[in-house]
mmCIF file of C-alpha atoms and ligand atoms in Angstrom:
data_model
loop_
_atom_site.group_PDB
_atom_site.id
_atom_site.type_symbol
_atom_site.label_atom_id
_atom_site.label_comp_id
_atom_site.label_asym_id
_atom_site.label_seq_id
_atom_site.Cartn_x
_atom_site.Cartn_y
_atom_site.Cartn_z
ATOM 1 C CA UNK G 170 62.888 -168.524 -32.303
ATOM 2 C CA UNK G 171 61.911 -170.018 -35.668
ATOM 3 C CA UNK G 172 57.978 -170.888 -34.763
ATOM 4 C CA UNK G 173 56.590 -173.242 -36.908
ATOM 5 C CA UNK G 174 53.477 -172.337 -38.166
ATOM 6 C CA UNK G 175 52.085 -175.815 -38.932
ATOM 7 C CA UNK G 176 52.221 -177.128 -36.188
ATOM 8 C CA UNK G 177 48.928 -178.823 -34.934
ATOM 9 C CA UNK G 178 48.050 -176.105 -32.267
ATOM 10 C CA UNK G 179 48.662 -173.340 -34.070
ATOM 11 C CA UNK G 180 46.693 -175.051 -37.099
ATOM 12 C CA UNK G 181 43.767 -175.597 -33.954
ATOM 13 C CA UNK G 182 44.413 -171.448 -32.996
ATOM 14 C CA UNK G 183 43.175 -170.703 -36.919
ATOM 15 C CA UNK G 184 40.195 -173.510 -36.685
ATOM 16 C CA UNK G 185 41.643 -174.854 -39.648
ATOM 17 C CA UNK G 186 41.371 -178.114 -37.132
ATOM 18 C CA UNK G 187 38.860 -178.921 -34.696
ATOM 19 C CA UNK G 188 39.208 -179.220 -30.785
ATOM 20 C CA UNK G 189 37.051 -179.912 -27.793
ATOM 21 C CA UNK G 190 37.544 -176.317 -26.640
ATOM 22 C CA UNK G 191 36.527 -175.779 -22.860
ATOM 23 C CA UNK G 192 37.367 -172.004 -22.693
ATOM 24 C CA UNK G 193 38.652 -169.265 -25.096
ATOM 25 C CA UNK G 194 39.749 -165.480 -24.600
ATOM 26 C CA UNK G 195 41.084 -162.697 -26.278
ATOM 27 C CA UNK G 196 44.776 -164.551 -25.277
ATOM 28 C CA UNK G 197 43.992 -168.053 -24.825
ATOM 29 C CA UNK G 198 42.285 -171.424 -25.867
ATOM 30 C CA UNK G 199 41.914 -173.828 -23.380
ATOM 31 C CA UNK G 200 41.043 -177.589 -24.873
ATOM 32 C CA UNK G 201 40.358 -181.171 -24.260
ATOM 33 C CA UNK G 202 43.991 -183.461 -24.871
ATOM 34 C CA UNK G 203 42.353 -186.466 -27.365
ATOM 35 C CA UNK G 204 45.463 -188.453 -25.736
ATOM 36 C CA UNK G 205 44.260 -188.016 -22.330
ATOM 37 C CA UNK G 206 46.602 -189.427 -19.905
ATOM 38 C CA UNK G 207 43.849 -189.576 -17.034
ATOM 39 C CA UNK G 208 40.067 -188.231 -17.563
ATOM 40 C CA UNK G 209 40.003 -184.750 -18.016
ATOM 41 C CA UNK G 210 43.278 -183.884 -19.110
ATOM 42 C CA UNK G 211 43.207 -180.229 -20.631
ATOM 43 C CA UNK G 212 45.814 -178.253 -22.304
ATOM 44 C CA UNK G 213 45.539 -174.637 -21.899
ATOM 45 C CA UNK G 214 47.260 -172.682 -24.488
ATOM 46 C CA UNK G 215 48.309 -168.680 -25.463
ATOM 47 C CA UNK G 216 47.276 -167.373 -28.877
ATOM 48 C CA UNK G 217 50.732 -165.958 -28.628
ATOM 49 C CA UNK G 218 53.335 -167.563 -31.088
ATOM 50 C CA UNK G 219 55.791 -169.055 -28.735
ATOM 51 C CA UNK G 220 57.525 -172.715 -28.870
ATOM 52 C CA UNK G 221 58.476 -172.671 -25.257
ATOM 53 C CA UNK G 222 58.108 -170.822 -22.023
ATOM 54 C CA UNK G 223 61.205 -168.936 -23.160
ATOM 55 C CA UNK G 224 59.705 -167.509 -26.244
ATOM 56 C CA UNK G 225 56.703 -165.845 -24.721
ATOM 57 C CA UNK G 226 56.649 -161.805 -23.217
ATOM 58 C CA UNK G 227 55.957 -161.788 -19.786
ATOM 59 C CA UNK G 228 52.128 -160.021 -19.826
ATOM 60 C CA UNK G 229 51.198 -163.388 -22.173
ATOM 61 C CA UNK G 230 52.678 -165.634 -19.604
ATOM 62 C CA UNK G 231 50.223 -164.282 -17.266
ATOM 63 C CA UNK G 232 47.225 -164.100 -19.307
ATOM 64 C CA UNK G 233 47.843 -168.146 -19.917
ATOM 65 C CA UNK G 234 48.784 -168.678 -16.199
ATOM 66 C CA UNK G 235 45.060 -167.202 -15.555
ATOM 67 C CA UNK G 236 43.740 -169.156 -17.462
ATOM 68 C CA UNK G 237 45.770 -172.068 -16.192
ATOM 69 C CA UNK G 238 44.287 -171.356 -12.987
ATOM 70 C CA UNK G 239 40.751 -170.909 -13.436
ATOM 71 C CA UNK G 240 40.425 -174.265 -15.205
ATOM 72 C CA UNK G 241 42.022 -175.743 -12.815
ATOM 73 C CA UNK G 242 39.607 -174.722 -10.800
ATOM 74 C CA UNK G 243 36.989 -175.720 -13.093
ATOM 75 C CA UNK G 244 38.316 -179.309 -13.417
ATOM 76 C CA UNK G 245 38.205 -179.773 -9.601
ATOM 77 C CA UNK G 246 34.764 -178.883 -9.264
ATOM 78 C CA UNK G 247 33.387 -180.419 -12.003
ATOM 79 C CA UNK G 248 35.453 -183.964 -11.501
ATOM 80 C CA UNK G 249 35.413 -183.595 -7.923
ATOM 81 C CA UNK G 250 39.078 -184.405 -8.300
ATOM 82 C CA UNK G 251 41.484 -184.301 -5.397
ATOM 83 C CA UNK G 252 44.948 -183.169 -7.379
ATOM 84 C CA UNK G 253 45.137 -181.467 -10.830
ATOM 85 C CA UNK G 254 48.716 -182.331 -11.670
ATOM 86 C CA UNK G 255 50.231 -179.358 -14.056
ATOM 87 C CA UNK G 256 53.109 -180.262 -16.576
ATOM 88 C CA UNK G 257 54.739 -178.274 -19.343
ATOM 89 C CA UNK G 258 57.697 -179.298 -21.533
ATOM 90 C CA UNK G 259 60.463 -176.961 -23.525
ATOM 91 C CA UNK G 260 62.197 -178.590 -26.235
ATOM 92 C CA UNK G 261 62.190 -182.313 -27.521
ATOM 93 C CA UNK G 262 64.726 -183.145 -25.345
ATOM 94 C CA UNK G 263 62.599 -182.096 -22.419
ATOM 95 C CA UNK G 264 59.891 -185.122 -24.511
ATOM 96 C CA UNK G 265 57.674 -182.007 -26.059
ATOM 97 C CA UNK G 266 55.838 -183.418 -29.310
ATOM 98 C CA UNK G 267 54.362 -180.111 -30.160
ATOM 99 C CA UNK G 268 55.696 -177.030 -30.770
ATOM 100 C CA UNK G 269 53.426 -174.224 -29.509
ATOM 101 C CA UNK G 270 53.454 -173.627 -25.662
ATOM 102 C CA UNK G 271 51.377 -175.583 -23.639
ATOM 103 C CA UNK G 272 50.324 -176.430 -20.216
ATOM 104 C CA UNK G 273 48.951 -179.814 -19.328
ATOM 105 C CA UNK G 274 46.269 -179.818 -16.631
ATOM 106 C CA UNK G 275 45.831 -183.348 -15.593
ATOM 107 C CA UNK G 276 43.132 -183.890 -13.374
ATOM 108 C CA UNK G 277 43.958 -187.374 -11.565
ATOM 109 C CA UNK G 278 44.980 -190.258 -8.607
ATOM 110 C CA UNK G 279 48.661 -190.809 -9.312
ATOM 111 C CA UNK G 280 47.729 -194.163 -9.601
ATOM 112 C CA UNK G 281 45.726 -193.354 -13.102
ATOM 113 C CA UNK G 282 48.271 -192.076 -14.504
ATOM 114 C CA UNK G 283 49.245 -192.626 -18.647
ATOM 115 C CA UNK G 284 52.059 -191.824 -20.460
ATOM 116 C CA UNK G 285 51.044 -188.393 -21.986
ATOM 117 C CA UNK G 286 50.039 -189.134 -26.031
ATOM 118 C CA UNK G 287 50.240 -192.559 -25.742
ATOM 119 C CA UNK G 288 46.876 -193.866 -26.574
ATOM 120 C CA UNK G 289 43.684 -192.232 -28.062
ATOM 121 C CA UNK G 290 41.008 -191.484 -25.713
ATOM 122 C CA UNK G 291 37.121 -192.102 -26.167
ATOM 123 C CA UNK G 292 35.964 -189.262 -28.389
ATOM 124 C CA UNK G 293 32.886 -189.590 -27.404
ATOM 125 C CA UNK G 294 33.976 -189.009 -23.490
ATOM 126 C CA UNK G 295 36.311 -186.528 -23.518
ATOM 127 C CA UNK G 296 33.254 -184.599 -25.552
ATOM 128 C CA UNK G 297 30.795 -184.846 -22.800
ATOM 129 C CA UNK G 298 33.633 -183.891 -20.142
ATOM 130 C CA UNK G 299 34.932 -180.632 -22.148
ATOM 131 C CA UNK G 300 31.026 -179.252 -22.479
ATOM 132 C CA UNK G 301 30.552 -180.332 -18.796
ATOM 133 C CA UNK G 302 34.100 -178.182 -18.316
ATOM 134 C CA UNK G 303 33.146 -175.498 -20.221
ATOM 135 C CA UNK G 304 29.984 -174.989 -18.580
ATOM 136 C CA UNK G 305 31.948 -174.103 -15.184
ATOM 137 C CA UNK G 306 33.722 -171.699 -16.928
HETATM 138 P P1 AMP K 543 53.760 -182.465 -25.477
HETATM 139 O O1 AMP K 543 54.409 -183.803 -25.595
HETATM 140 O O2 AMP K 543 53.983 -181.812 -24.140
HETATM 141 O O3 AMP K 543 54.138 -181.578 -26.644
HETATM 142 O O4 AMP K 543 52.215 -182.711 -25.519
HETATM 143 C C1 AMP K 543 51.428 -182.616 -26.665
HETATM 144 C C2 AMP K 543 50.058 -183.111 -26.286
HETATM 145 O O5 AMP K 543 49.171 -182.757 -27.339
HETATM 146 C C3 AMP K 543 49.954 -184.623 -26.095
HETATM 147 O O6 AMP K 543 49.479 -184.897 -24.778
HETATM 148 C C4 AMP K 543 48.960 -185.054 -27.156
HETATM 149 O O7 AMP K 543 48.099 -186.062 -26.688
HETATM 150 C C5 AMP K 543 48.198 -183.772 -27.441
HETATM 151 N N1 AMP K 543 47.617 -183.653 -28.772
HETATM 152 C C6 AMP K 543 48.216 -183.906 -29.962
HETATM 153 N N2 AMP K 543 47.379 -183.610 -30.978
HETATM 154 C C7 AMP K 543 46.235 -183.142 -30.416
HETATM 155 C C8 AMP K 543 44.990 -182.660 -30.941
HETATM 156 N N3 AMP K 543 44.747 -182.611 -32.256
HETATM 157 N N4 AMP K 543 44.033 -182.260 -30.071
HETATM 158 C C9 AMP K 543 44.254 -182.317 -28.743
HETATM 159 N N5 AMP K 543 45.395 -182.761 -28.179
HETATM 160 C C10 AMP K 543 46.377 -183.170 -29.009
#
């Protein structure tokens, strides 16, 4: 694997960037998407340098995948959501823009649905919503 370490998330990872974080462990950063393709939409990442889901050891895999699933939780509760659709992409041929692994949590009604970083969100909104995520976690 030949990791690039500019890449925005990794850049994000050394807070040489800034992100509406909603949770953060020793393995993981979990943090608002500012191209939200429904309200809410979170990306939960590992600290771990890996492109894709092939790239990653196991016992990282799982420490994201926790994390995965408790903010899923946290989305549901604090949204009161229905669904919290979950979406990762390897490789640009798979449409992955960035290259760090990431999940997409995407807390929605099919029929809200955006293309994923199509259009800027409101900054100001997707503030409020990762404090009011954050504070369920
Ligand atoms: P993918 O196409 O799966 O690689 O998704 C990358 C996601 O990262 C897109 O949904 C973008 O909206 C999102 N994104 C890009 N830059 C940032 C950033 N600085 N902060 C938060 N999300 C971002």
């Amino acid at each position: 694997m030949n990791y690039d370490n500019d890449n925005i998330f990794a850049k994000i990872l050394r807070g040489d960037i800034p992100c509406f974080k909603v949770f953060e462990d020793e393995h993981t950063l979990a943090f608002m998407d500012i191209m939200p393709q429904a309200e809410g939409h979170t990306l939960v990442i590992p600290k771990f340098a890996a492109e894709t889901i092939l790239d990653i050891p196991a016992d990282q895999l799982i420490h994201t995948m926790t994390t995965v699933q408790k903010v899923v939780s946290a989305l549901k509760s604090t949204l009161g959501v229905d669904g919290v659709i979950l979406m990762q992409l390897n490789g640009s041929a798979a449409g992955q823009s960035v290259p760090h692994l990431h999940f997409h949590l995407i807390p929605t009604h099919l029929s809200n649905l955006k293309r994923h970083g199509s259009e800027q969100g409101d900054m100001d909104k997707i503030k409020a919503l990762a404090e009011k995520i954050s504070a369920a976690l």
